[in-house]
Amino acid sequence: DGTDVTWNALRLARQLNNDGVEVRIFLMNDSVDLARDGITPPEGVEDMVAMTKDLIAKGVPVKVCGTCQQRCGVLKGQGYYDGAQYSTMAECSDWVQSSDKVLTF
């Protein structure tokens, strides 16, 4: 979106995870591109796809809106890479209801 909102959300998720806090990420709308290979970051900008993959490698569950896969992002219709889990609004609702805190960006 031309801002640092998503980058800062990933930075916070990384820090919380490093601090031992349980982190779960649900990607919707255009952020689903973070679960797709093929996005090249501009020169001098941290690779947010790589940041997302690093969080997955550290055990952070990343679920991605299945409906948004067809409707949103630069790479509309492209599937998600391994480790990013297709999900539903019902699963997002379950996560929200079972969470002590919910942050949205």
PDB file of C-alpha atoms in Angstrom:
ATOM      1  CA  ASP A   1       0.000   0.000   0.000  1.00  0.00           C
ATOM      2  CA  GLY A   2       3.030   2.260  -0.249  1.00  0.00           C
ATOM      3  CA  THR A   3       3.406   2.558   3.508  1.00  0.00           C
ATOM      4  CA  ASP A   4       5.369   0.680   6.130  1.00  0.00           C
ATOM      5  CA  VAL A   5       2.247  -0.798   7.756  1.00  0.00           C
ATOM      6  CA  THR A   6       2.788  -4.383   6.604  1.00  0.00           C
ATOM      7  CA  TRP A   7       6.544  -4.234   7.146  1.00  0.00           C
ATOM      8  CA  ASN A   8       6.041  -2.989  10.704  1.00  0.00           C
ATOM      9  CA  ALA A   9       3.439  -5.695  11.370  1.00  0.00           C
ATOM     10  CA  LEU A  10       5.962  -8.350  10.318  1.00  0.00           C
ATOM     11  CA  ARG A  11       8.715  -6.717  12.361  1.00  0.00           C
ATOM     12  CA  LEU A  12       6.464  -6.752  15.429  1.00  0.00           C
ATOM     13  CA  ALA A  13       5.486 -10.383  14.798  1.00  0.00           C
ATOM     14  CA  ARG A  14       9.173 -11.301  14.546  1.00  0.00           C
ATOM     15  CA  GLN A  15      10.015  -9.468  17.785  1.00  0.00           C
ATOM     16  CA  LEU A  16       7.076 -10.966  19.679  1.00  0.00           C
ATOM     17  CA  ASN A  17       8.074 -14.425  18.474  1.00  0.00           C
ATOM     18  CA  ASN A  18      11.688 -13.805  19.526  1.00  0.00           C
ATOM     19  CA  ASP A  19      10.367 -12.732  22.948  1.00  0.00           C
ATOM     20  CA  GLY A  20       8.545 -16.050  23.331  1.00  0.00           C
ATOM     21  CA  VAL A  21       5.034 -14.728  22.710  1.00  0.00           C
ATOM     22  CA  GLU A  22       2.642 -16.932  20.727  1.00  0.00           C
ATOM     23  CA  VAL A  23       2.085 -15.330  17.329  1.00  0.00           C
ATOM     24  CA  ARG A  24      -0.427 -16.354  14.671  1.00  0.00           C
ATOM     25  CA  ILE A  25      -0.842 -14.524  11.370  1.00  0.00           C
ATOM     26  CA  PHE A  26      -3.930 -14.471   9.146  1.00  0.00           C
ATOM     27  CA  LEU A  27      -3.402 -12.788   5.770  1.00  0.00           C
ATOM     28  CA  MET A  28      -6.325 -11.184   3.931  1.00  0.00           C
ATOM     29  CA  ASN A  29      -6.868  -8.774   1.067  1.00  0.00           C
ATOM     30  CA  ASP A  30      -3.703  -7.769  -0.813  1.00  0.00           C
ATOM     31  CA  SER A  31      -1.452  -9.055   1.981  1.00  0.00           C
ATOM     32  CA  VAL A  32      -2.022 -12.546   0.546  1.00  0.00           C
ATOM     33  CA  ASP A  33       0.867 -11.758  -1.809  1.00  0.00           C
ATOM     34  CA  LEU A  34       3.143 -12.309   1.207  1.00  0.00           C
ATOM     35  CA  ALA A  35       2.291 -16.011   0.837  1.00  0.00           C
ATOM     36  CA  ARG A  36       3.246 -16.125  -2.840  1.00  0.00           C
ATOM     37  CA  ASP A  37       6.588 -16.491  -4.524  1.00  0.00           C
ATOM     38  CA  GLY A  38       7.262 -14.062  -7.341  1.00  0.00           C
ATOM     39  CA  ILE A  39       7.137 -10.713  -5.579  1.00  0.00           C
ATOM     40  CA  THR A  40      10.432  -8.840  -5.923  1.00  0.00           C
ATOM     41  CA  PRO A  41      10.978  -6.089  -3.365  1.00  0.00           C
ATOM     42  CA  PRO A  42      12.315  -2.732  -4.528  1.00  0.00           C
ATOM     43  CA  GLU A  43      16.011  -1.994  -4.041  1.00  0.00           C
ATOM     44  CA  GLY A  44      16.835  -1.280  -0.413  1.00  0.00           C
ATOM     45  CA  VAL A  45      13.535  -2.638   0.934  1.00  0.00           C
ATOM     46  CA  GLU A  46      13.440  -5.667   3.220  1.00  0.00           C
ATOM     47  CA  ASP A  47      11.881  -8.690   1.512  1.00  0.00           C
ATOM     48  CA  MET A  48       8.540  -9.178   3.273  1.00  0.00           C
ATOM     49  CA  VAL A  49       7.927 -12.553   1.599  1.00  0.00           C
ATOM     50  CA  ALA A  50      11.229 -13.738   3.093  1.00  0.00           C
ATOM     51  CA  MET A  51      10.215 -12.268   6.460  1.00  0.00           C
ATOM     52  CA  THR A  52       6.959 -14.237   6.315  1.00  0.00           C
ATOM     53  CA  LYS A  53       8.784 -17.448   5.349  1.00  0.00           C
ATOM     54  CA  ASP A  54      11.222 -16.925   8.242  1.00  0.00           C
ATOM     55  CA  LEU A  55       8.312 -16.639  10.675  1.00  0.00           C
ATOM     56  CA  ILE A  56       6.827 -19.871   9.294  1.00  0.00           C
ATOM     57  CA  ALA A  57      10.219 -21.572   9.680  1.00  0.00           C
ATOM     58  CA  LYS A  58      10.218 -20.495  13.337  1.00  0.00           C
ATOM     59  CA  GLY A  59       6.866 -22.188  13.877  1.00  0.00           C
ATOM     60  CA  VAL A  60       4.545 -19.208  13.480  1.00  0.00           C
ATOM     61  CA  PRO A  61       1.342 -20.417  11.814  1.00  0.00           C
ATOM     62  CA  VAL A  62       0.415 -18.321   8.794  1.00  0.00           C
ATOM     63  CA  LYS A  63      -3.070 -18.838   7.414  1.00  0.00           C
ATOM     64  CA  VAL A  64      -4.209 -17.195   4.215  1.00  0.00           C
ATOM     65  CA  CYS A  65      -7.714 -16.338   3.077  1.00  0.00           C
ATOM     66  CA  GLY A  66      -8.725 -18.830   0.413  1.00  0.00           C
ATOM     67  CA  THR A  67     -11.243 -16.472  -1.199  1.00  0.00           C
ATOM     68  CA  CYS A  68      -8.631 -13.697  -1.381  1.00  0.00           C
ATOM     69  CA  GLN A  69      -6.370 -16.012  -3.395  1.00  0.00           C
ATOM     70  CA  GLN A  70      -8.573 -15.436  -6.452  1.00  0.00           C
ATOM     71  CA  ARG A  71      -9.643 -11.856  -5.732  1.00  0.00           C
ATOM     72  CA  CYS A  72      -6.683  -9.978  -4.268  1.00  0.00           C
ATOM     73  CA  GLY A  73      -3.058  -9.068  -4.731  1.00  0.00           C
ATOM     74  CA  VAL A  74      -0.790  -8.379  -7.652  1.00  0.00           C
ATOM     75  CA  LEU A  75      -0.600 -12.102  -8.403  1.00  0.00           C
ATOM     76  CA  LYS A  76      -4.345 -12.873  -8.369  1.00  0.00           C
ATOM     77  CA  GLY A  77      -5.045 -16.563  -8.814  1.00  0.00           C
ATOM     78  CA  GLN A  78      -1.504 -17.724  -8.065  1.00  0.00           C
ATOM     79  CA  GLY A  79      -1.289 -20.364  -5.353  1.00  0.00           C
ATOM     80  CA  TYR A  80       0.478 -20.010  -2.042  1.00  0.00           C
ATOM     81  CA  TYR A  81       3.904 -21.457  -1.221  1.00  0.00           C
ATOM     82  CA  ASP A  82       4.387 -24.424   1.129  1.00  0.00           C
ATOM     83  CA  GLY A  83       3.940 -23.528   4.764  1.00  0.00           C
ATOM     84  CA  ALA A  84       1.278 -20.908   4.144  1.00  0.00           C
ATOM     85  CA  GLN A  85      -2.018 -22.595   4.930  1.00  0.00           C
ATOM     86  CA  TYR A  86      -5.193 -22.008   2.916  1.00  0.00           C
ATOM     87  CA  SER A  87      -7.869 -20.942   5.351  1.00  0.00           C
ATOM     88  CA  THR A  88     -11.386 -19.611   5.749  1.00  0.00           C
ATOM     89  CA  MET A  89     -13.190 -16.796   7.508  1.00  0.00           C
ATOM     90  CA  ALA A  90     -14.527 -19.410   9.956  1.00  0.00           C
ATOM     91  CA  GLU A  91     -10.949 -20.300  10.963  1.00  0.00           C
ATOM     92  CA  CYS A  92     -10.079 -16.618  11.296  1.00  0.00           C
ATOM     93  CA  SER A  93     -13.104 -16.226  13.562  1.00  0.00           C
ATOM     94  CA  ASP A  94     -11.960 -19.188  15.673  1.00  0.00           C
ATOM     95  CA  TRP A  95      -8.507 -17.626  16.052  1.00  0.00           C
ATOM     96  CA  VAL A  96      -9.969 -14.277  17.088  1.00  0.00           C
ATOM     97  CA  GLN A  97     -12.268 -15.885  19.641  1.00  0.00           C
ATOM     98  CA  SER A  98      -9.485 -18.006  21.153  1.00  0.00           C
ATOM     99  CA  SER A  99      -6.938 -15.167  21.356  1.00  0.00           C
ATOM    100  CA  ASP A 100      -6.132 -13.035  24.378  1.00  0.00           C
ATOM    101  CA  LYS A 101      -5.082 -10.175  22.100  1.00  0.00           C
ATOM    102  CA  VAL A 102      -5.706  -9.397  18.447  1.00  0.00           C
ATOM    103  CA  LEU A 103      -3.685  -6.856  16.480  1.00  0.00           C
ATOM    104  CA  THR A 104      -4.730  -5.738  13.019  1.00  0.00           C
ATOM    105  CA  PHE A 105      -2.685  -3.879  10.453  1.00  0.00           C
TER     106      PHE A 105
END
